PDB file of C-alpha atoms in Angstrom:
ATOM      1  CA  UNK A   1      -0.001  -0.005  -0.001  1.00 96.00           C
ATOM      2  CA  UNK A   2       1.297   3.380  -0.966  1.00 98.00           C
ATOM      3  CA  UNK A   3       1.136   5.657   2.211  1.00 98.00           C
ATOM      4  CA  UNK A   4       2.986   8.875   1.243  1.00 98.00           C
ATOM      5  CA  UNK A   5       4.371  11.107  -1.359  1.00 98.00           C
ATOM      6  CA  UNK A   6       8.122  10.159  -0.691  1.00 98.00           C
ATOM      7  CA  UNK A   7       9.797  12.658  -3.058  1.00 98.00           C
ATOM      8  CA  UNK A   8       9.550  14.669  -6.203  1.00 98.00           C
ATOM      9  CA  UNK A   9      12.482  13.957  -8.409  1.00 98.00           C
ATOM     10  CA  UNK A  10      13.753  17.079 -10.198  1.00 98.00           C
ATOM     11  CA  UNK A  11      16.357  16.946 -12.964  1.00 98.00           C
ATOM     12  CA  UNK A  12      18.869  19.832 -13.294  1.00 98.00           C
ATOM     13  CA  UNK A  13      22.008  20.681 -15.201  1.00 98.00           C
ATOM     14  CA  UNK A  14      23.991  21.784 -12.249  1.00 98.00           C
ATOM     15  CA  UNK A  15      23.213  20.331  -8.898  1.00 98.00           C
ATOM     16  CA  UNK A  16      25.386  22.723  -6.819  1.00 98.00           C
ATOM     17  CA  UNK A  17      23.603  25.795  -8.421  1.00 98.00           C
ATOM     18  CA  UNK A  18      20.143  24.043  -7.990  1.00 98.00           C
ATOM     19  CA  UNK A  19      20.854  23.210  -4.293  1.00 98.00           C
ATOM     20  CA  UNK A  20      21.936  26.947  -3.851  1.00 98.00           C
ATOM     21  CA  UNK A  21      18.604  28.032  -5.354  1.00 98.00           C
ATOM     22  CA  UNK A  22      16.390  25.900  -3.065  1.00 98.00           C
ATOM     23  CA  UNK A  23      18.455  27.080  -0.023  1.00 98.00           C
ATOM     24  CA  UNK A  24      18.570  30.675  -0.817  1.00 98.00           C
ATOM     25  CA  UNK A  25      14.888  30.906  -1.996  1.00 98.00           C
ATOM     26  CA  UNK A  26      13.140  28.651   0.619  1.00 98.00           C
ATOM     27  CA  UNK A  27      15.670  27.773   3.163  1.00 98.00           C
ATOM     28  CA  UNK A  28      15.579  24.083   2.247  1.00 98.00           C
ATOM     29  CA  UNK A  29      18.701  22.275   3.405  1.00 97.00           C
ATOM     30  CA  UNK A  30      20.353  19.115   2.022  1.00 98.00           C
ATOM     31  CA  UNK A  31      20.017  16.190   4.323  1.00 98.00           C
ATOM     32  CA  UNK A  32      21.778  13.634   2.250  1.00 97.00           C
ATOM     33  CA  UNK A  33      23.793  13.583  -0.973  1.00 98.00           C
ATOM     34  CA  UNK A  34      25.253  10.683  -2.929  1.00 97.00           C
ATOM     35  CA  UNK A  35      26.242   9.375  -6.427  1.00 97.00           C
ATOM     36  CA  UNK A  36      24.144   6.591  -7.713  1.00 94.00           C
ATOM     37  CA  UNK A  37      26.412   4.966 -10.368  1.00 94.00           C
ATOM     38  CA  UNK A  38      23.704   2.482 -11.561  1.00 91.00           C
ATOM     39  CA  UNK A  39      21.203   5.373 -12.055  1.00 92.00           C
ATOM     40  CA  UNK A  40      23.965   7.482 -13.516  1.00 96.00           C
ATOM     41  CA  UNK A  41      23.189  10.523 -11.330  1.00 96.00           C
ATOM     42  CA  UNK A  42      24.569  12.816  -8.581  1.00 98.00           C
ATOM     43  CA  UNK A  43      21.767  13.736  -6.166  1.00 98.00           C
ATOM     44  CA  UNK A  44      20.747  15.798  -3.173  1.00 98.00           C
ATOM     45  CA  UNK A  45      17.786  15.048  -0.877  1.00 98.00           C
ATOM     46  CA  UNK A  46      16.100  17.985   0.771  1.00 98.00           C
ATOM     47  CA  UNK A  47      13.634  16.933   3.529  1.00 98.00           C
ATOM     48  CA  UNK A  48      10.577  19.068   3.493  1.00 98.00           C
ATOM     49  CA  UNK A  49       8.202  17.432   5.998  1.00 98.00           C
ATOM     50  CA  UNK A  50       7.572  14.170   7.955  1.00 98.00           C
ATOM     51  CA  UNK A  51       4.607  12.207   6.986  1.00 98.00           C
ATOM     52  CA  UNK A  52       1.801  10.396   8.949  1.00 97.00           C
ATOM     53  CA  UNK A  53       3.218   6.909   8.065  1.00 97.00           C
ATOM     54  CA  UNK A  54       6.365   7.538   9.849  1.00 96.00           C
ATOM     55  CA  UNK A  55       8.424   8.576   6.737  1.00 97.00           C
ATOM     56  CA  UNK A  56       9.217  11.853   5.080  1.00 98.00           C
ATOM     57  CA  UNK A  57       8.679  13.830   1.911  1.00 98.00           C
ATOM     58  CA  UNK A  58      11.821  14.994   0.022  1.00 98.00           C
ATOM     59  CA  UNK A  59      12.841  16.982  -2.999  1.00 98.00           C
ATOM     60  CA  UNK A  60      15.342  14.857  -4.848  1.00 98.00           C
ATOM     61  CA  UNK A  61      17.617  16.994  -6.990  1.00 98.00           C
ATOM     62  CA  UNK A  62      19.256  14.990  -9.905  1.00 98.00           C
ATOM     63  CA  UNK A  63      22.241  15.856 -12.040  1.00 98.00           C
ATOM     64  CA  UNK A  64      23.316  13.226 -14.578  1.00 98.00           C
ATOM     65  CA  UNK A  65      26.920  11.987 -14.449  1.00 97.00           C
ATOM     66  CA  UNK A  66      26.612  10.386 -17.930  1.00 96.00           C
ATOM     67  CA  UNK A  67      24.806  11.757 -21.001  1.00 94.00           C
ATOM     68  CA  UNK A  68      23.436   8.299 -21.781  1.00 95.00           C
ATOM     69  CA  UNK A  69      21.830   7.926 -18.367  1.00 96.00           C
ATOM     70  CA  UNK A  70      18.085   8.005 -18.307  1.00 95.00           C
ATOM     71  CA  UNK A  71      18.132  11.469 -16.551  1.00 97.00           C
ATOM     72  CA  UNK A  72      20.852  12.701 -18.987  1.00 98.00           C
ATOM     73  CA  UNK A  73      18.689  11.814 -21.907  1.00 98.00           C
ATOM     74  CA  UNK A  74      15.551  13.240 -20.417  1.00 97.00           C
ATOM     75  CA  UNK A  75      17.247  16.544 -19.645  1.00 97.00           C
ATOM     76  CA  UNK A  76      18.605  16.737 -23.170  1.00 97.00           C
ATOM     77  CA  UNK A  77      15.098  16.436 -24.458  1.00 96.00           C
ATOM     78  CA  UNK A  78      13.050  18.330 -21.979  1.00 95.00           C
ATOM     79  CA  UNK A  79      15.301  20.716 -20.126  1.00 97.00           C
ATOM     80  CA  UNK A  80      15.234  21.178 -16.326  1.00 98.00           C
ATOM     81  CA  UNK A  81      12.022  20.224 -14.561  1.00 98.00           C
ATOM     82  CA  UNK A  82      10.104  17.556 -12.646  1.00 98.00           C
ATOM     83  CA  UNK A  83      11.438  14.122 -13.838  1.00 98.00           C
ATOM     84  CA  UNK A  84       9.339  11.819 -11.688  1.00 98.00           C
ATOM     85  CA  UNK A  85       7.186  11.422  -8.563  1.00 98.00           C
ATOM     86  CA  UNK A  86       7.701   8.775  -5.913  1.00 98.00           C
ATOM     87  CA  UNK A  87       5.184   7.045  -3.512  1.00 98.00           C
ATOM     88  CA  UNK A  88       6.441   5.483  -0.412  1.00 98.00           C
ATOM     89  CA  UNK A  89       5.400   1.947   0.678  1.00 98.00           C
ATOM     90  CA  UNK A  90       6.558  -0.592   3.206  1.00 97.00           C
ATOM     91  CA  UNK A  91       6.512  -3.309   0.569  1.00 98.00           C
ATOM     92  CA  UNK A  92       7.929  -2.210  -2.875  1.00 98.00           C
ATOM     93  CA  UNK A  93       8.137  -5.876  -3.999  1.00 98.00           C
ATOM     94  CA  UNK A  94       4.422  -6.517  -3.259  1.00 98.00           C
ATOM     95  CA  UNK A  95       3.154  -3.185  -4.606  1.00 98.00           C
ATOM     96  CA  UNK A  96       5.304  -3.573  -7.746  1.00 98.00           C
ATOM     97  CA  UNK A  97       3.699  -7.024  -8.340  1.00 98.00           C
ATOM     98  CA  UNK A  98       0.173  -5.660  -7.652  1.00 98.00           C
ATOM     99  CA  UNK A  99       0.436  -2.958 -10.220  1.00 98.00           C
ATOM    100  CA  UNK A 100       2.129  -5.299 -12.823  1.00 98.00           C
ATOM    101  CA  UNK A 101      -0.888  -7.667 -12.289  1.00 98.00           C
ATOM    102  CA  UNK A 102      -3.129  -4.652 -13.211  1.00 97.00           C
ATOM    103  CA  UNK A 103      -1.268  -4.277 -16.580  1.00 97.00           C
ATOM    104  CA  UNK A 104       1.096  -1.448 -15.668  1.00 98.00           C
ATOM    105  CA  UNK A 105       4.543  -1.974 -16.955  1.00 98.00           C
ATOM    106  CA  UNK A 106       7.137  -2.060 -14.181  1.00 98.00           C
ATOM    107  CA  UNK A 107      10.697  -1.068 -15.556  1.00 97.00           C
ATOM    108  CA  UNK A 108      12.745  -3.377 -13.377  1.00 97.00           C
ATOM    109  CA  UNK A 109      12.312  -7.157 -12.791  1.00 96.00           C
ATOM    110  CA  UNK A 110      13.522  -6.641  -9.113  1.00 97.00           C
ATOM    111  CA  UNK A 111      13.750  -3.461  -7.209  1.00 97.00           C
ATOM    112  CA  UNK A 112      17.116  -1.588  -7.327  1.00 96.00           C
ATOM    113  CA  UNK A 113      18.954   0.607  -4.890  1.00 95.00           C
ATOM    114  CA  UNK A 114      17.837   4.117  -4.612  1.00 95.00           C
ATOM    115  CA  UNK A 115      18.494   7.141  -2.369  1.00 94.00           C
ATOM    116  CA  UNK A 116      19.773   6.445   1.190  1.00 94.00           C
ATOM    117  CA  UNK A 117      19.759   2.717   0.694  1.00 95.00           C
ATOM    118  CA  UNK A 118      16.100   2.600  -0.283  1.00 97.00           C
ATOM    119  CA  UNK A 119      14.703  -0.136  -2.697  1.00 98.00           C
ATOM    120  CA  UNK A 120      13.004   1.364  -5.779  1.00 98.00           C
ATOM    121  CA  UNK A 121      11.244   0.499  -8.912  1.00 98.00           C
ATOM    122  CA  UNK A 122       9.694   2.672 -11.774  1.00 98.00           C
ATOM    123  CA  UNK A 123       6.397   2.380 -13.672  1.00 98.00           C
ATOM    124  CA  UNK A 124       6.142   3.222 -17.331  1.00 98.00           C
ATOM    125  CA  UNK A 125       4.982   6.658 -17.761  1.00 98.00           C
ATOM    126  CA  UNK A 126       2.785   5.733 -20.753  1.00 98.00           C
ATOM    127  CA  UNK A 127       0.817   3.482 -18.509  1.00 98.00           C
ATOM    128  CA  UNK A 128       0.493   6.299 -15.823  1.00 98.00           C
ATOM    129  CA  UNK A 129      -1.017   9.241 -17.758  1.00 98.00           C
ATOM    130  CA  UNK A 130       2.396  10.628 -18.644  1.00 98.00           C
ATOM    131  CA  UNK A 131       3.909  10.549 -15.101  1.00 98.00           C
ATOM    132  CA  UNK A 132       7.091   8.527 -14.485  1.00 98.00           C
ATOM    133  CA  UNK A 133       6.175   7.036 -11.184  1.00 98.00           C
ATOM    134  CA  UNK A 134       8.600   5.497  -8.672  1.00 98.00           C
ATOM    135  CA  UNK A 135       7.608   3.202  -5.854  1.00 98.00           C
ATOM    136  CA  UNK A 136      10.090   3.188  -2.971  1.00 98.00           C
ATOM    137  CA  UNK A 137      10.756   1.459   0.370  1.00 98.00           C
ATOM    138  CA  UNK A 138      13.076   3.371   2.662  1.00 96.00           C
ATOM    139  CA  UNK A 139      15.978   1.435   4.284  1.00 93.00           C
ATOM    140  CA  UNK A 140      14.500   2.767   7.561  1.00 71.00           C
ATOM    141  CA  UNK A 141      11.482   5.027   7.924  1.00 50.00           C
ATOM    142  CA  UNK A 142      13.412   8.127   8.991  1.00 51.00           C
ATOM    143  CA  UNK A 143      16.854   7.324   7.406  1.00 46.00           C
ATOM    144  CA  UNK A 144      18.947  10.469   6.870  1.00 48.00           C
ATOM    145  CA  UNK A 145      22.525  11.419   7.275  1.00 45.00           C
ATOM    146  CA  UNK A 146      21.771  13.553  10.322  1.00 41.00           C
TER     147      UNK A 146
ATOM    148  CA  UNK B   1       8.090  29.466   5.838  1.00 96.00           C
ATOM    149  CA  UNK B   2       7.221  26.515   3.562  1.00 98.00           C
ATOM    150  CA  UNK B   3       6.550  23.496   5.764  1.00 98.00           C
ATOM    151  CA  UNK B   4       5.189  20.743   3.426  1.00 98.00           C
ATOM    152  CA  UNK B   5       4.769  19.361  -0.044  1.00 98.00           C
ATOM    153  CA  UNK B   6       1.101  20.300  -0.355  1.00 98.00           C
ATOM    154  CA  UNK B   7       0.456  18.784  -3.714  1.00 98.00           C
ATOM    155  CA  UNK B   8       1.743  17.596  -6.947  1.00 98.00           C
ATOM    156  CA  UNK B   9      -0.335  19.107  -9.953  1.00 98.00           C
ATOM    157  CA  UNK B  10      -0.913  16.677 -12.744  1.00 98.00           C
ATOM    158  CA  UNK B  11      -2.464  17.652 -16.014  1.00 98.00           C
ATOM    159  CA  UNK B  12      -4.772  15.179 -17.872  1.00 98.00           C
ATOM    160  CA  UNK B  13      -6.946  15.051 -20.862  1.00 98.00           C
ATOM    161  CA  UNK B  14      -9.804  13.290 -19.126  1.00 98.00           C
ATOM    162  CA  UNK B  15     -10.239  13.699 -15.396  1.00 98.00           C
ATOM    163  CA  UNK B  16     -12.638  10.771 -14.872  1.00 98.00           C
ATOM    164  CA  UNK B  17     -10.391   8.248 -16.571  1.00 98.00           C
ATOM    165  CA  UNK B  18      -7.257   9.534 -14.667  1.00 98.00           C
ATOM    166  CA  UNK B  19      -9.274   9.406 -11.399  1.00 98.00           C
ATOM    167  CA  UNK B  20     -10.072   5.806 -12.343  1.00 98.00           C
ATOM    168  CA  UNK B  21      -6.443   5.008 -13.042  1.00 98.00           C
ATOM    169  CA  UNK B  22      -5.225   6.301  -9.626  1.00 98.00           C
ATOM    170  CA  UNK B  23      -8.133   4.442  -7.798  1.00 98.00           C
ATOM    171  CA  UNK B  24      -7.705   1.187  -9.648  1.00 98.00           C
ATOM    172  CA  UNK B  25      -3.934   1.120  -9.558  1.00 98.00           C
ATOM    173  CA  UNK B  26      -3.129   2.417  -6.106  1.00 98.00           C
ATOM    174  CA  UNK B  27      -6.439   2.706  -4.205  1.00 98.00           C
ATOM    175  CA  UNK B  28      -6.319   6.491  -3.987  1.00 98.00           C
ATOM    176  CA  UNK B  29      -9.599   8.007  -3.479  1.00 97.00           C
ATOM    177  CA  UNK B  30     -10.936  11.496  -4.402  1.00 98.00           C
ATOM    178  CA  UNK B  31     -11.452  13.560  -1.303  1.00 98.00           C
ATOM    179  CA  UNK B  32     -12.716  16.798  -3.100  1.00 97.00           C
ATOM    180  CA  UNK B  33     -13.504  17.920  -6.566  1.00 98.00           C
ATOM    181  CA  UNK B  34     -14.286  21.276  -7.986  1.00 97.00           C
ATOM    182  CA  UNK B  35     -14.375  23.471 -11.061  1.00 97.00           C
ATOM    183  CA  UNK B  36     -11.996  26.483 -10.792  1.00 94.00           C
ATOM    184  CA  UNK B  37     -13.412  28.867 -13.436  1.00 94.00           C
ATOM    185  CA  UNK B  38     -10.655  31.439 -12.983  1.00 91.00           C
ATOM    186  CA  UNK B  39      -7.829  28.890 -13.587  1.00 92.00           C
ATOM    187  CA  UNK B  40      -9.955  27.205 -16.328  1.00 96.00           C
ATOM    188  CA  UNK B  41      -9.724  23.727 -14.794  1.00 96.00           C
ATOM    189  CA  UNK B  42     -11.849  20.800 -13.501  1.00 98.00           C
ATOM    190  CA  UNK B  43      -9.970  19.118 -10.696  1.00 98.00           C
ATOM    191  CA  UNK B  44      -9.950  16.250  -8.226  1.00 98.00           C
ATOM    192  CA  UNK B  45      -7.839  16.146  -5.033  1.00 98.00           C
ATOM    193  CA  UNK B  46      -6.538  12.781  -3.774  1.00 98.00           C
ATOM    194  CA  UNK B  47      -5.212  12.907  -0.298  1.00 98.00           C
ATOM    195  CA  UNK B  48      -2.176  10.699   0.032  1.00 98.00           C
ATOM    196  CA  UNK B  49      -0.847  11.427   3.642  1.00 98.00           C
ATOM    197  CA  UNK B  50      -0.938  13.866   6.451  1.00 98.00           C
ATOM    198  CA  UNK B  51       2.102  16.095   7.152  1.00 98.00           C
ATOM    199  CA  UNK B  52       4.121  17.122  10.346  1.00 97.00           C
ATOM    200  CA  UNK B  53       2.838  20.739  10.021  1.00 97.00           C
ATOM    201  CA  UNK B  54      -0.771  19.775  10.439  1.00 96.00           C
ATOM    202  CA  UNK B  55      -1.588  19.798   6.757  1.00 97.00           C
ATOM    203  CA  UNK B  56      -1.660  17.021   4.091  1.00 98.00           C
ATOM    204  CA  UNK B  57      -0.215  16.120   0.821  1.00 98.00           C
ATOM    205  CA  UNK B  58      -2.410  15.514  -2.219  1.00 98.00           C
ATOM    206  CA  UNK B  59      -2.386  14.668  -5.840  1.00 98.00           C
ATOM    207  CA  UNK B  60      -4.216  17.306  -7.770  1.00 98.00           C
ATOM    208  CA  UNK B  61      -5.483  16.066 -11.144  1.00 98.00           C
ATOM    209  CA  UNK B  62      -6.398  18.886 -13.509  1.00 98.00           C
ATOM    210  CA  UNK B  63      -8.401  18.808 -16.731  1.00 98.00           C
ATOM    211  CA  UNK B  64      -8.785  22.072 -18.572  1.00 98.00           C
ATOM    212  CA  UNK B  65     -12.205  23.354 -19.289  1.00 97.00           C
ATOM    213  CA  UNK B  66     -10.846  25.823 -21.918  1.00 96.00           C
ATOM    214  CA  UNK B  67      -8.204  25.271 -24.487  1.00 94.00           C
ATOM    215  CA  UNK B  68      -6.847  28.715 -23.846  1.00 95.00           C
ATOM    216  CA  UNK B  69      -6.488  28.076 -20.013  1.00 96.00           C
ATOM    217  CA  UNK B  70      -2.861  27.798 -18.808  1.00 95.00           C
ATOM    218  CA  UNK B  71      -3.271  24.151 -18.241  1.00 97.00           C
ATOM    219  CA  UNK B  72      -4.964  23.618 -21.613  1.00 98.00           C
ATOM    220  CA  UNK B  73      -2.058  25.283 -23.470  1.00 98.00           C
ATOM    221  CA  UNK B  74       0.477  23.348 -21.404  1.00 97.00           C
ATOM    222  CA  UNK B  75      -1.177  20.037 -22.296  1.00 97.00           C
ATOM    223  CA  UNK B  76      -1.351  20.794 -26.013  1.00 97.00           C
ATOM    224  CA  UNK B  77       2.352  21.482 -25.826  1.00 96.00           C
ATOM    225  CA  UNK B  78       3.428  18.831 -23.511  1.00 95.00           C
ATOM    226  CA  UNK B  79       0.862  15.998 -23.214  1.00 97.00           C
ATOM    227  CA  UNK B  80      -0.190  14.581 -19.846  1.00 98.00           C
ATOM    228  CA  UNK B  81       2.332  14.789 -16.913  1.00 98.00           C
ATOM    229  CA  UNK B  82       3.363  16.754 -13.938  1.00 98.00           C
ATOM    230  CA  UNK B  83       2.311  20.296 -14.453  1.00 98.00           C
ATOM    231  CA  UNK B  84       3.392  22.007 -11.116  1.00 98.00           C
ATOM    232  CA  UNK B  85       4.491  21.395  -7.557  1.00 98.00           C
ATOM    233  CA  UNK B  86       3.091  23.192  -4.519  1.00 98.00           C
ATOM    234  CA  UNK B  87       4.619  23.976  -1.080  1.00 98.00           C
ATOM    235  CA  UNK B  88       2.327  24.658   1.796  1.00 98.00           C
ATOM    236  CA  UNK B  89       2.777  27.700   3.988  1.00 98.00           C
ATOM    237  CA  UNK B  90       0.818  29.357   6.916  1.00 97.00           C
ATOM    238  CA  UNK B  91       1.569  32.722   5.148  1.00 98.00           C
ATOM    239  CA  UNK B  92       1.322  32.809   1.333  1.00 98.00           C
ATOM    240  CA  UNK B  93       1.435  36.525   1.290  1.00 98.00           C
ATOM    241  CA  UNK B  94       4.521  36.840   3.304  1.00 98.00           C
ATOM    242  CA  UNK B  95       6.335  34.012   1.533  1.00 98.00           C
ATOM    243  CA  UNK B  96       5.366  35.294  -1.861  1.00 98.00           C
ATOM    244  CA  UNK B  97       6.768  38.787  -1.021  1.00 98.00           C
ATOM    245  CA  UNK B  98       9.905  37.099   0.448  1.00 98.00           C
ATOM    246  CA  UNK B  99      10.684  35.196  -2.836  1.00 98.00           C
ATOM    247  CA  UNK B 100       9.851  38.274  -4.920  1.00 98.00           C
ATOM    248  CA  UNK B 101      12.482  40.341  -2.849  1.00 98.00           C
ATOM    249  CA  UNK B 102      15.015  37.576  -3.805  1.00 97.00           C
ATOM    250  CA  UNK B 103      14.313  38.208  -7.572  1.00 97.00           C
ATOM    251  CA  UNK B 104      11.929  35.347  -8.354  1.00 98.00           C
ATOM    252  CA  UNK B 105       9.104  36.431 -10.466  1.00 98.00           C
ATOM    253  CA  UNK B 106       5.641  35.808  -8.780  1.00 98.00           C
ATOM    254  CA  UNK B 107       2.938  35.393 -11.376  1.00 97.00           C
ATOM    255  CA  UNK B 108       0.086  37.232  -9.377  1.00 97.00           C
ATOM    256  CA  UNK B 109       0.093  40.538  -7.736  1.00 96.00           C
ATOM    257  CA  UNK B 110      -2.041  39.032  -4.984  1.00 97.00           C
ATOM    258  CA  UNK B 111      -2.785  35.434  -4.135  1.00 97.00           C
ATOM    259  CA  UNK B 112      -5.889  33.941  -5.843  1.00 96.00           C
ATOM    260  CA  UNK B 113      -8.326  31.155  -4.891  1.00 95.00           C
ATOM    261  CA  UNK B 114      -7.046  27.652  -5.260  1.00 95.00           C
ATOM    262  CA  UNK B 115      -8.461  24.165  -4.272  1.00 94.00           C
ATOM    263  CA  UNK B 116     -10.689  23.848  -1.246  1.00 94.00           C
ATOM    264  CA  UNK B 117     -10.731  27.662  -0.511  1.00 95.00           C
ATOM    265  CA  UNK B 118      -6.955  27.888  -0.354  1.00 97.00           C
ATOM    266  CA  UNK B 119      -5.014  31.025  -1.336  1.00 98.00           C
ATOM    267  CA  UNK B 120      -2.358  30.526  -4.012  1.00 98.00           C
ATOM    268  CA  UNK B 121       0.250  32.085  -6.106  1.00 98.00           C
ATOM    269  CA  UNK B 122       2.742  30.799  -8.682  1.00 98.00           C
ATOM    270  CA  UNK B 123       6.459  31.404  -9.192  1.00 98.00           C
ATOM    271  CA  UNK B 124       7.855  31.546 -12.859  1.00 98.00           C
ATOM    272  CA  UNK B 125       9.274  28.187 -13.767  1.00 98.00           C
ATOM    273  CA  UNK B 126      12.252  30.010 -15.634  1.00 98.00           C
ATOM    274  CA  UNK B 127      13.239  31.427 -12.238  1.00 98.00           C
ATOM    275  CA  UNK B 128      12.915  27.950 -10.474  1.00 98.00           C
ATOM    276  CA  UNK B 129      15.120  25.666 -12.601  1.00 98.00           C
ATOM    277  CA  UNK B 130      12.144  24.708 -14.817  1.00 98.00           C
ATOM    278  CA  UNK B 131       9.734  23.863 -12.194  1.00 98.00           C
ATOM    279  CA  UNK B 132       6.380  25.717 -12.070  1.00 98.00           C
ATOM    280  CA  UNK B 133       6.119  26.163  -8.379  1.00 98.00           C
ATOM    281  CA  UNK B 134       2.965  27.078  -6.331  1.00 98.00           C
ATOM    282  CA  UNK B 135       2.772  28.424  -2.765  1.00 98.00           C
ATOM    283  CA  UNK B 136      -0.490  27.577  -1.059  1.00 98.00           C
ATOM    284  CA  UNK B 137      -2.094  28.481   2.249  1.00 98.00           C
ATOM    285  CA  UNK B 138      -4.898  26.125   3.014  1.00 96.00           C
ATOM    286  CA  UNK B 139      -8.383  27.526   4.067  1.00 93.00           C
ATOM    287  CA  UNK B 140      -7.905  25.372   7.196  1.00 71.00           C
ATOM    288  CA  UNK B 141      -5.002  22.851   7.749  1.00 50.00           C
ATOM    289  CA  UNK B 142      -7.090  19.791   7.178  1.00 51.00           C
ATOM    290  CA  UNK B 143      -9.912  21.055   4.927  1.00 46.00           C
ATOM    291  CA  UNK B 144     -11.447  18.298   2.928  1.00 47.00           C
ATOM    292  CA  UNK B 145     -15.057  17.415   1.978  1.00 45.00           C
ATOM    293  CA  UNK B 146     -15.170  14.526   4.342  1.00 41.00           C
TER     294      UNK B 146
END
């Protein structure tokens, strides 16, 4: 069961400048940053609020580290903007199977590693009214660097 | 101060079909629907979780009622997908002025009426790394139809 908006994934050309924008404009701070080699991105997580399921909602700022990564190709086509949205669940495996059984294409056979040790999968945007949709189970409900 | 992800605004061609998709696929239910003549949209709000500031996070599904509405023009250009993101605040007037003072273009001189009697304004996406960004103060922190 999907119990929260876990994050909004935003693709950008320059992660440091975009982090500076969110800090200077709204006071949002980075709570975690990492490089995800498999996804081909450098990313920063900005925690916005906690959620009623014991998790949290984040902005996830994404800069591609390779032009041929999914985010790199998306940016080249679309320019900066919202790349995907993510719903949090305690059971990404079960929920991925449940949506697959309903005819929605799930992009990975098995969940992969996302931000902060989470397990993630993506649903095909053409099956989701144009929205690239991620399902995510956090490593722990409130995992952050600090 | 912005204290939550209030909603993700998703533009669609057929509101009823898109509501059906979110209900059938994830079990999300409509908690409120309305027509906003000024914005030129018919919309449905799907509450996903409550937030640590006493508010909630929603998906806002938007179907244009006029081709020349902002959402109608956006859909004709981009197809279905994420149209905007919205941050919740107790003081949309003060926060709009604060970001204006930092050089971010605010699209309305004064906040207008949004979903469920909220007061809203938008920030220019070109000043926000490609993200059309809404600031919203709810009519009451937990306002819903039921």
